[in-house]
Short mmCIF file of C-alpha atoms and ligand atoms in Angstrom, two decimals:
data_model
loop_
_atom_site.label_atom_id
_atom_site.label_comp_id
_atom_site.label_asym_id
_atom_site.label_seq_id
_atom_site.Cartn_x
_atom_site.Cartn_y
_atom_site.Cartn_z
CA MET Z 1 13.19 -1.09 15.86
CA PRO Z 2 13.18 -4.04 14.12
CA PHE Z 3 14.33 -3.77 10.15
CA ASP Z 4 11.41 -4.86 8.13
CA VAL Z 5 12.18 -6.25 4.79
CA ASN Z 6 8.66 -5.91 3.55
CA SER Z 7 8.10 -2.31 4.36
CA LEU Z 8 7.54 -0.38 1.76
CA GLU Z 9 6.61 3.12 3.56
CA ASN Z 10 10.31 5.02 3.54
CA HIS Z 11 10.66 5.47 -0.07
CA TRP Z 12 8.57 7.67 -2.22
CA MET Z 13 8.36 6.91 -5.57
CA PRO Z 14 8.52 9.19 -8.53
CA PHE Z 15 6.13 10.02 -10.40
CA SER Z 16 4.23 7.16 -8.84
CA GLY Z 17 1.34 6.72 -6.97
CA ASN Z 18 2.15 6.00 -3.93
CA ARG Z 19 -0.85 5.05 -1.29
CA ASP Z 20 -2.14 2.85 -4.67
CA PHE Z 21 1.17 1.26 -5.73
CA LYS Z 22 1.73 0.41 -1.83
CA ALA Z 23 -1.90 -1.37 -1.45
CA ASN Z 24 -1.13 -3.39 -5.05
CA PRO Z 25 2.70 -3.69 -5.23
CA ARG Z 26 3.98 -4.63 -8.76
CA LEU Z 27 7.73 -5.00 -7.84
CA VAL Z 28 10.54 -6.36 -10.89
CA VAL Z 29 12.90 -8.06 -8.79
CA LYS Z 30 15.26 -10.35 -12.20
CA SER Z 31 15.33 -8.39 -15.72
CA GLU Z 32 17.28 -10.88 -19.03
CA GLY Z 33 17.31 -9.82 -22.26
CA ILE Z 34 14.09 -8.61 -23.67
CA TYR Z 35 11.85 -10.30 -20.71
CA CYS Z 36 11.39 -9.12 -16.72
CA TRP Z 37 10.22 -11.25 -13.68
CA ASP Z 38 7.57 -10.04 -11.12
CA HIS Z 39 8.15 -10.54 -7.23
CA LYS Z 40 5.56 -13.43 -7.69
CA GLY Z 41 7.10 -15.01 -10.11
CA GLY Z 42 5.37 -13.99 -13.40
CA GLN Z 43 7.01 -12.75 -16.47
CA LEU Z 44 6.78 -10.03 -18.36
CA ILE Z 45 7.72 -8.85 -21.99
CA ASP Z 46 9.58 -5.18 -21.94
CA GLY Z 47 7.68 -3.47 -24.24
CA SER Z 48 9.13 -0.20 -23.86
CA SER Z 49 12.40 -1.21 -23.21
CA GLY Z 50 12.49 -0.47 -19.23
CA LEU Z 51 11.96 3.69 -20.19
CA PHE Z 52 13.42 4.00 -23.42
CA CYS Z 53 16.52 2.96 -21.79
CA SER Z 54 17.72 -0.44 -22.79
CA PRO Z 55 18.06 -1.02 -26.38
CA ALA Z 56 20.85 -3.76 -26.16
CA GLY Z 57 18.29 -6.08 -24.11
CA HIS Z 58 18.59 -6.38 -20.42
CA GLY Z 59 21.45 -7.55 -18.25
CA ARG Z 60 24.27 -7.66 -20.75
CA PRO Z 61 27.46 -9.63 -19.35
CA GLU Z 62 29.92 -7.16 -21.00
CA ILE Z 63 28.41 -3.83 -19.05
CA ALA Z 64 27.96 -5.68 -15.84
CA GLU Z 65 31.53 -7.33 -16.38
CA ALA Z 66 33.14 -3.46 -17.28
CA VAL Z 67 32.03 -2.22 -14.37
CA TYR Z 68 32.63 -4.37 -12.61
CA ARG Z 69 36.24 -4.35 -13.81
CA GLN Z 70 36.70 -0.47 -13.67
CA MET Z 71 34.93 -0.63 -10.08
CA GLN Z 72 38.51 -2.66 -8.80
CA GLU Z 73 40.72 -0.50 -10.84
CA ASN Z 74 39.30 3.44 -10.31
CA ASP Z 75 36.16 4.04 -8.66
CA TYR Z 76 35.95 7.01 -8.05
CA ILE Z 77 37.48 9.96 -8.72
CA PRO Z 78 36.27 13.93 -8.86
CA HIS Z 79 35.92 15.57 -12.03
CA PHE Z 80 36.94 18.61 -11.32
CA GLN Z 81 40.37 19.33 -12.74
CA LEU Z 82 41.24 16.07 -12.65
CA GLY Z 83 40.76 12.85 -15.40
CA HIS Z 84 40.05 9.55 -15.97
CA PRO Z 85 41.02 7.57 -19.20
CA GLY Z 86 37.12 6.10 -19.45
CA ALA Z 87 35.71 9.86 -19.90
CA PHE Z 88 37.81 10.96 -22.94
CA GLU Z 89 37.51 7.45 -24.46
CA LEU Z 90 33.64 7.63 -23.75
CA ALA Z 91 33.07 11.25 -25.66
CA GLN Z 92 35.64 9.73 -28.76
CA ARG Z 93 32.97 7.26 -28.63
CA VAL Z 94 30.28 10.04 -28.96
CA SER Z 95 31.48 12.06 -31.07
CA ARG Z 96 32.04 9.76 -33.39
CA LEU Z 97 28.36 9.25 -33.79
CA LEU Z 98 27.42 12.45 -33.53
CA PRO Z 99 26.95 15.30 -36.71
CA GLU Z 100 29.96 16.56 -38.19
CA GLN Z 101 31.10 19.69 -36.26
CA MET Z 102 30.00 18.21 -33.31
CA ASN Z 103 32.60 16.72 -31.46
CA HIS Z 104 32.58 18.55 -27.80
CA VAL Z 105 30.83 16.28 -24.90
CA PHE Z 106 29.99 17.28 -21.58
CA PHE Z 107 28.79 14.34 -19.46
CA THR Z 108 26.00 14.30 -16.55
CA ASN Z 109 23.96 12.08 -15.00
CA SER Z 110 20.46 12.00 -16.83
CA GLY Z 111 18.58 13.78 -19.24
CA SER Z 112 16.76 16.66 -16.70
CA GLU Z 113 20.70 17.47 -15.78
CA SER Z 114 21.62 17.15 -20.17
CA VAL Z 115 18.81 19.82 -20.86
CA ASP Z 116 19.94 22.45 -17.82
CA THR Z 117 23.10 21.96 -18.66
CA ALA Z 118 22.43 22.97 -22.53
CA LEU Z 119 20.01 26.02 -21.20
CA LYS Z 120 23.54 27.12 -18.75
CA ILE Z 121 26.17 26.51 -22.03
CA ILE Z 122 23.63 28.28 -24.79
CA MET Z 123 24.33 31.46 -21.63
CA ALA Z 124 27.87 30.54 -21.71
CA TYR Z 125 28.25 30.35 -25.04
CA ASN Z 126 26.30 34.15 -25.71
CA ARG Z 127 28.17 35.76 -23.60
CA ALA Z 128 31.38 34.19 -24.96
CA ILE Z 129 30.28 35.54 -28.42
CA GLY Z 130 28.61 38.98 -27.43
CA GLN Z 131 25.17 38.27 -27.65
CA SER Z 132 23.99 38.66 -23.75
CA GLN Z 133 20.67 40.08 -25.11
CA ARG Z 134 19.42 36.66 -26.22
CA LEU Z 135 17.60 36.88 -23.07
CA ARG Z 136 14.66 34.38 -25.11
CA PHE Z 137 13.93 30.45 -24.70
CA VAL Z 138 11.41 28.83 -27.11
CA SER Z 139 10.41 24.79 -26.51
CA ARG Z 140 7.23 23.80 -27.83
CA GLU Z 141 3.63 22.42 -25.70
CA ARG Z 142 3.94 18.77 -24.45
CA ALA Z 143 7.58 19.27 -24.43
CA TYR Z 144 9.00 16.92 -21.95
CA HIS Z 145 12.55 18.37 -21.08
CA GLY Z 146 12.89 16.41 -17.51
CA VAL Z 147 12.30 18.32 -14.43
CA ASN Z 148 14.43 20.19 -13.39
CA LEU Z 149 14.04 23.82 -12.77
CA GLY Z 150 15.47 24.78 -16.20
CA GLY Z 151 13.54 21.70 -17.70
CA ILE Z 152 10.07 21.98 -16.59
CA SER Z 153 10.19 25.90 -17.28
CA LEU Z 154 10.52 24.27 -21.01
CA GLY Z 155 8.06 22.06 -20.39
CA GLY Z 156 5.00 21.61 -21.78
CA MET Z 157 2.87 18.74 -20.02
CA VAL Z 158 1.27 20.40 -17.58
CA ARG Z 159 0.70 18.15 -14.84
CA ASN Z 160 4.64 18.29 -14.66
CA ARG Z 161 4.13 21.86 -14.18
CA GLU Z 162 0.90 23.06 -12.70
CA SER Z 163 2.56 22.51 -8.78
CA PHE Z 164 6.16 24.31 -9.37
CA PRO Z 165 4.23 27.49 -10.18
CA VAL Z 166 7.97 29.29 -10.25
CA THR Z 167 9.56 28.61 -13.61
CA LEU Z 168 12.55 30.32 -15.55
CA PRO Z 169 11.35 33.75 -16.98
CA GLY Z 170 11.44 34.70 -20.64
CA ILE Z 171 10.82 31.42 -22.43
CA VAL Z 172 7.68 30.82 -25.48
CA THR Z 173 6.01 28.02 -26.31
CA MET Z 174 5.02 26.96 -29.48
CA ARG Z 175 1.93 25.02 -30.80
CA HIS Z 176 2.17 20.78 -30.23
CA THR Z 177 3.02 19.29 -34.01
CA GLN Z 178 -0.40 17.25 -33.62
CA THR Z 179 -3.82 17.65 -35.38
CA SER Z 180 -6.89 16.00 -36.15
CA GLU Z 181 -5.29 15.48 -40.03
CA GLN Z 182 -2.85 13.92 -39.03
CA ALA Z 183 -4.83 10.94 -37.26
CA PHE Z 184 -3.52 6.73 -37.84
CA ALA Z 185 -0.88 8.24 -40.09
CA ARG Z 186 2.80 6.95 -39.99
CA GLY Z 187 5.60 7.80 -40.49
CA GLN Z 188 6.58 11.59 -40.38
CA PRO Z 189 2.65 12.91 -41.45
CA ALA Z 190 2.56 14.75 -44.50
CA THR Z 191 0.50 17.94 -42.92
CA GLY Z 192 1.85 20.47 -40.45
CA ALA Z 193 5.33 22.07 -41.69
CA GLU Z 194 3.51 25.21 -40.89
CA LEU Z 195 3.11 25.03 -37.05
CA ALA Z 196 7.11 25.95 -37.70
CA GLU Z 197 5.69 29.38 -38.67
CA ASP Z 198 4.83 29.94 -34.89
CA LEU Z 199 8.56 30.96 -34.21
CA ALA Z 200 8.98 33.61 -36.61
CA ARG Z 201 6.16 34.61 -35.42
CA PHE Z 202 7.72 35.09 -31.99
CA CYS Z 203 11.07 36.27 -34.40
CA GLU Z 204 8.36 38.89 -35.23
CA THR Z 205 7.07 39.62 -31.91
CA TYR Z 206 10.14 39.75 -30.08
CA GLY Z 207 12.85 40.46 -31.85
CA GLY Z 208 15.20 37.01 -33.28
CA SER Z 209 17.97 38.69 -31.42
CA THR Z 210 16.60 38.33 -28.40
CA ILE Z 211 16.03 34.52 -28.91
CA ALA Z 212 18.55 32.45 -27.62
CA ALA Z 213 17.81 29.00 -28.49
CA VAL Z 214 15.10 26.90 -29.38
CA PHE Z 215 14.33 23.05 -27.80
CA VAL Z 216 12.66 20.59 -29.55
CA GLU Z 217 12.62 16.69 -29.01
CA PRO Z 218 12.32 15.55 -32.01
CA ILE Z 219 10.30 13.17 -31.93
CA ALA Z 220 8.18 14.40 -28.90
CA GLY Z 221 8.82 10.69 -26.54
CA SER Z 222 7.00 11.59 -23.13
CA THR Z 223 3.70 12.86 -24.61
CA GLY Z 224 2.95 9.83 -27.15
CA THR Z 225 5.70 9.51 -29.68
CA LEU Z 226 4.63 12.98 -32.25
CA VAL Z 227 6.38 12.30 -35.15
CA PRO Z 228 7.67 15.44 -36.39
CA PRO Z 229 5.12 15.95 -39.97
CA VAL Z 230 7.69 16.23 -43.48
CA GLY Z 231 9.73 19.46 -43.10
CA TYR Z 232 9.01 20.93 -40.01
CA LEU Z 233 12.52 20.22 -38.69
CA GLN Z 234 14.05 22.10 -41.56
CA ARG Z 235 11.57 24.56 -41.24
CA LEU Z 236 12.71 25.57 -37.75
CA ARG Z 237 16.30 25.25 -39.00
CA GLU Z 238 16.12 27.90 -41.69
CA ILE Z 239 14.67 30.58 -39.02
CA CYS Z 240 17.32 29.59 -36.15
CA ASP Z 241 19.90 30.41 -38.98
CA GLU Z 242 17.83 33.24 -40.24
CA HIS Z 243 18.24 35.17 -36.70
CA GLY Z 244 20.83 33.73 -35.29
CA ILE Z 245 19.10 31.54 -33.25
CA LEU Z 246 20.65 27.78 -31.63
CA LEU Z 247 18.62 24.69 -32.42
CA VAL Z 248 18.74 21.94 -29.74
CA PHE Z 249 17.48 18.69 -30.27
CA ASP Z 250 16.20 17.27 -27.06
CA GLU Z 251 17.48 13.12 -28.20
CA VAL Z 252 17.33 11.93 -24.49
CA ILE Z 253 15.03 9.30 -26.54
CA THR Z 254 15.37 9.73 -29.83
CA GLY Z 255 19.60 8.79 -29.82
CA PHE Z 256 21.47 5.89 -29.79
CA GLY Z 257 19.24 3.98 -32.46
CA ARG Z 258 15.62 4.42 -31.43
CA THR Z 259 14.55 5.97 -35.09
CA GLY Z 260 17.14 3.30 -37.36
CA LYS Z 261 20.60 6.09 -37.05
CA PRO Z 262 22.61 6.87 -34.14
CA PHE Z 263 20.38 10.16 -33.65
CA ALA Z 264 17.67 11.50 -35.14
CA ALA Z 265 19.35 14.65 -36.72
CA GLU Z 266 20.32 12.04 -39.13
CA SER Z 267 17.02 10.52 -40.07
CA PHE Z 268 15.35 13.22 -40.38
CA GLY Z 269 18.47 15.41 -42.59
CA VAL Z 270 18.68 18.16 -40.18
CA THR Z 271 21.49 19.53 -38.00
CA PRO Z 272 21.06 21.40 -34.73
CA ASP Z 273 23.21 23.20 -32.68
CA ILE Z 274 23.10 21.19 -29.09
CA ILE Z 275 22.47 17.59 -28.77
CA THR Z 276 20.79 16.35 -25.26
CA MET Z 277 21.01 12.37 -24.39
CA ALA Z 278 20.73 10.23 -21.49
CA LYS Z 279 19.16 6.89 -21.33
CA ALA Z 280 20.44 4.23 -23.67
CA LEU Z 281 23.99 5.56 -23.51
CA THR Z 282 24.04 3.10 -21.09
CA ASN Z 283 21.89 0.07 -21.85
CA GLY Z 284 20.21 1.79 -18.54
CA ALA Z 285 23.10 -0.02 -16.45
CA ILE Z 286 24.12 2.69 -14.65
CA PRO Z 287 22.65 6.16 -14.71
CA MET Z 288 24.35 9.16 -17.54
CA GLY Z 289 23.22 11.61 -20.08
CA ALA Z 290 25.43 13.95 -21.95
CA VAL Z 291 25.23 17.11 -24.13
CA GLY Z 292 26.96 16.64 -27.57
CA VAL Z 293 27.83 20.54 -28.80
CA LYS Z 294 29.19 22.53 -32.27
CA ASP Z 295 32.78 22.59 -32.35
CA GLU Z 296 32.14 26.20 -32.45
CA ILE Z 297 29.86 26.84 -29.21
CA TYR Z 298 33.22 24.74 -27.21
CA GLN Z 299 35.48 26.57 -29.00
CA ALA Z 300 33.79 30.14 -27.96
CA VAL Z 301 33.79 29.17 -24.73
CA THR Z 302 36.52 28.02 -24.11
CA GLU Z 303 38.64 30.53 -25.82
CA ALA Z 304 36.81 33.59 -23.92
CA ALA Z 305 38.11 32.81 -20.94
CA PRO Z 306 41.88 33.67 -20.01
CA GLU Z 307 44.11 31.05 -20.04
CA ASN Z 308 44.47 28.99 -17.02
CA SER Z 309 41.45 29.61 -15.94
CA ILE Z 310 38.12 27.02 -15.37
CA GLU Z 311 35.81 28.48 -18.26
CA PHE Z 312 32.53 26.52 -17.94
CA PHE Z 313 31.57 26.78 -14.02
CA HIS Z 314 29.60 23.97 -13.88
CA GLY Z 315 29.87 20.16 -13.65
CA TYR Z 316 28.45 17.50 -10.99
CA THR Z 317 30.41 15.81 -8.43
CA TYR Z 318 29.45 12.21 -10.61
CA SER Z 319 30.55 14.19 -14.33
CA ALA Z 320 31.89 11.33 -16.19
CA HIS Z 321 31.74 9.50 -12.94
CA PRO Z 322 34.03 5.94 -14.00
CA ALA Z 323 31.88 3.47 -13.70
CA ALA Z 324 29.00 5.19 -15.44
CA CYS Z 325 32.09 5.48 -18.43
CA ALA Z 326 32.76 2.04 -17.90
CA ALA Z 327 28.98 1.03 -18.47
CA GLY Z 328 28.80 3.74 -21.47
CA ILE Z 329 31.53 2.31 -23.44
CA ALA Z 330 30.37 -1.11 -23.27
CA THR Z 331 27.32 -0.43 -24.98
CA LEU Z 332 28.01 1.79 -27.40
CA LYS Z 333 30.92 -1.50 -28.13
CA ILE Z 334 28.20 -3.76 -28.60
CA TYR Z 335 25.68 -1.27 -30.91
CA GLU Z 336 27.92 -1.15 -33.15
CA THR Z 337 29.42 -4.87 -32.92
CA GLU Z 338 25.89 -6.49 -33.11
CA GLY Z 339 24.81 -3.59 -35.33
CA LEU Z 340 21.62 -2.47 -33.22
CA PHE Z 341 20.67 0.96 -35.14
CA GLU Z 342 20.94 -0.85 -38.55
CA ARG Z 343 18.83 -4.00 -36.49
CA ALA Z 344 16.84 -0.95 -35.83
CA ALA Z 345 16.28 0.43 -39.06
CA SER Z 346 15.55 -3.02 -40.87
CA LEU Z 347 12.80 -4.07 -37.79
CA SER Z 348 11.00 -0.70 -37.95
CA ASP Z 349 8.54 -2.12 -40.94
CA TYR Z 350 7.48 -5.20 -39.41
CA PHE Z 351 7.27 -2.97 -36.24
CA LEU Z 352 4.99 -0.68 -36.57
CA ASP Z 353 2.72 -3.52 -39.08
CA ALA Z 354 2.37 -5.05 -35.94
CA ILE Z 355 1.03 -1.91 -34.26
CA TRP Z 356 -1.26 -0.85 -37.19
CA SER Z 357 -2.55 -3.88 -36.15
CA LEU Z 358 -4.13 -1.96 -33.46
CA LYS Z 359 -6.53 0.55 -35.83
CA ASP Z 360 -9.86 -1.61 -35.48
CA HIS Z 361 -9.71 -1.34 -31.94
CA PRO Z 362 -12.54 0.67 -30.81
CA LEU Z 363 -10.50 2.51 -28.12
CA VAL Z 364 -7.64 3.20 -30.25
CA VAL Z 365 -7.86 6.21 -30.84
CA ASP Z 366 -5.25 7.05 -33.05
CA LEU Z 367 -1.94 5.24 -33.28
CA ARG Z 368 1.44 7.40 -34.58
CA GLY Z 369 5.21 5.91 -34.99
CA TYR Z 370 8.62 5.71 -36.51
CA GLY Z 371 11.57 4.14 -35.96
CA MET Z 372 10.82 1.63 -33.64
CA MET Z 373 9.01 4.25 -31.71
CA ALA Z 374 5.54 4.03 -30.98
CA GLY Z 375 2.33 5.66 -29.82
CA VAL Z 376 -1.50 3.98 -29.43
CA GLU Z 377 -3.23 6.64 -27.88
CA LEU Z 378 -6.11 5.42 -26.81
CA VAL Z 379 -9.95 6.62 -26.19
CA SER Z 380 -10.16 8.74 -22.42
CA ASP Z 381 -12.52 7.02 -20.29
CA GLY Z 382 -14.22 10.75 -19.16
CA VAL Z 383 -10.66 11.73 -16.93
CA PRO Z 384 -7.46 12.34 -18.61
CA GLY Z 385 -4.55 9.91 -17.68
CA ARG Z 386 -7.05 7.34 -15.85
CA ARG Z 387 -7.44 5.07 -18.28
CA GLY Z 388 -4.22 4.81 -18.94
CA THR Z 389 -2.99 4.58 -16.25
CA ARG Z 390 -5.34 1.72 -15.04
CA PHE Z 391 -4.24 0.13 -18.22
CA GLN Z 392 -0.45 -0.10 -17.30
CA LYS Z 393 -1.38 -1.81 -14.21
CA ASP Z 394 -3.47 -4.26 -15.95
CA ALA Z 395 -0.63 -5.12 -18.60
CA PHE Z 396 1.63 -5.66 -15.79
CA TRP Z 397 -0.68 -8.14 -14.86
CA ASN Z 398 -0.77 -9.66 -17.94
CA GLY Z 399 2.24 -10.05 -18.46
CA LEU Z 400 3.92 -7.25 -20.76
CA HIS Z 401 5.51 -3.70 -19.67
CA ILE Z 402 4.25 -0.75 -21.49
CA LYS Z 403 4.96 2.65 -19.99
CA PHE Z 404 2.03 4.75 -20.00
CA THR Z 405 1.66 8.28 -20.19
CA GLY Z 406 -1.46 10.04 -19.81
CA ASP Z 407 -3.84 7.74 -21.87
CA ASN Z 408 -0.80 7.06 -24.89
CA GLY Z 409 0.93 4.13 -24.54
CA ILE Z 410 4.64 4.82 -25.28
CA VAL Z 411 5.87 0.74 -27.24
CA ALA Z 412 9.76 0.59 -27.74
CA PRO Z 413 11.11 -2.17 -27.90
CA ALA Z 414 14.80 -3.26 -27.77
CA PHE Z 415 16.55 -3.71 -30.73
CA ILE Z 416 17.64 -7.33 -30.14
CA ALA Z 417 14.13 -8.01 -30.87
CA GLU Z 418 12.87 -11.27 -32.32
CA ARG Z 419 9.93 -10.85 -34.41
CA THR Z 420 8.00 -13.51 -32.21
CA HIS Z 421 8.84 -10.69 -29.52
CA ILE Z 422 7.16 -7.95 -31.16
CA ASP Z 423 3.79 -10.75 -31.58
CA GLU Z 424 4.26 -10.92 -28.36
CA ILE Z 425 3.31 -7.89 -27.23
CA ILE Z 426 0.80 -6.98 -29.45
CA ASP Z 427 -0.89 -9.97 -28.63
CA LYS Z 428 -0.52 -8.84 -25.02
CA PHE Z 429 -1.94 -5.01 -25.71
CA ARG Z 430 -4.62 -6.08 -27.61
CA LYS Z 431 -6.02 -8.69 -24.82
CA THR Z 432 -5.52 -6.04 -22.11
CA LEU Z 433 -7.51 -3.79 -24.47
CA ASP Z 434 -10.09 -5.99 -24.78
CA ALA Z 435 -10.17 -6.49 -21.04
CA HIS Z 436 -11.03 -2.86 -21.11
CA LEU Z 437 -14.21 -2.67 -23.60
C1 PLP V 501 12.37 14.29 -24.07
C2 PLP V 501 13.60 14.54 -22.78
N1 PLP V 501 14.12 15.06 -21.84
C3 PLP V 501 15.18 15.00 -20.68
C4 PLP V 501 13.88 13.56 -19.92
C5 PLP V 501 14.75 13.99 -18.77
O1 PLP V 501 15.59 12.20 -18.53
P1 PLP V 501 16.16 12.21 -16.95
O2 PLP V 501 14.66 11.21 -16.35
O3 PLP V 501 17.06 10.85 -16.92
O4 PLP V 501 16.48 12.98 -16.01
C6 PLP V 501 13.68 12.52 -20.77
C7 PLP V 501 12.90 11.70 -19.86
O5 PLP V 501 12.15 10.74 -20.22
C8 PLP V 501 13.22 12.71 -21.87
O6 PLP V 501 12.29 11.66 -22.70
#
């Protein structure tokens, strides 16, 4: 059979309405800076940094050239019992951005792999320190921790779970942190810290010594940007400390400057024991994730094993892939030389002012935001998520890429954005809203 270059049939697209998309495709054929171009030649402004992956803007030549050079020099080596210099350099660069005492980094290829790797690190750690009775994990309603089996077991978004009823046992879920009192709260809501007491109740119900770890996104991203109430993360930390429970921040979205600091842990002044990350690590150019762990965790796991043995039976064929490491190093150099985290911090007020200008729109039921990340919640049309899906498509043809989950638009521009770009995003957002009236 001749090869049909226009056929869309064979590719089963992820998290997509395949039949709907293939009937009316939206292909992006070029991207540069804060813009993309569709297959009909239309220009789109990227209001969500792709999928929160590209804070330095698209098409950065420094990253492309670093990857090209690496591919010519050393395209692939397995990373089991072998190494290449880029992996060690990147781990050191990531460690410098992580909280003190968190100087060890395990590389993966995605956020989902980072979450499942973190679960296994915790199990290995507890075994090493004689705490294997800690079999229970705590997560939160409306959480998103990726799509692998560990991640969906921890996840709290119903559509991601309901088709897959076999999940890990022993997971208990705290309430999410959105309350009606917080509507239109900008930054951290003043109320809601008491929701952290759910964890204290689990400790009373199950015994704190049976709980291994608590997983939370410092800002719950994929559910529509739920910013933690003032004092909430601090209280989780206190309860964890009281009971010897590890605290994991899933910073796959918030990592690398989205909150105006390298990690949200620093923005909120709470240090977890483990941080999972991915997305902006390579500016989205090459798939890569990582897990940062406190030194005592690395030491306990490695020292528990006999000398000359493998200490942690886990890893991926593509862990620390040379091309991904080259992309990561080039990306972190851009963040540093261009001061992009500081730029994110200084743009935040302008960005949030622009978001809050949508408050008067009759279809907007809530706004939330922190740093360079905001949630715009639209009134439901009766079927949860239907308006959001339609809005995202309409926005595309109005020249705007915005990621929607359910009826929540997640606006998260690149940190290289100028104020005029933010104005353009909001202007196109409003025009798309008006067309829905
Ligand atoms: C907090 C969080 N964890 C994990 C993931 C999964 O990452 P990936 O899609 O790279 O597997 C995501 C993706 O959006 C995320 O937001």
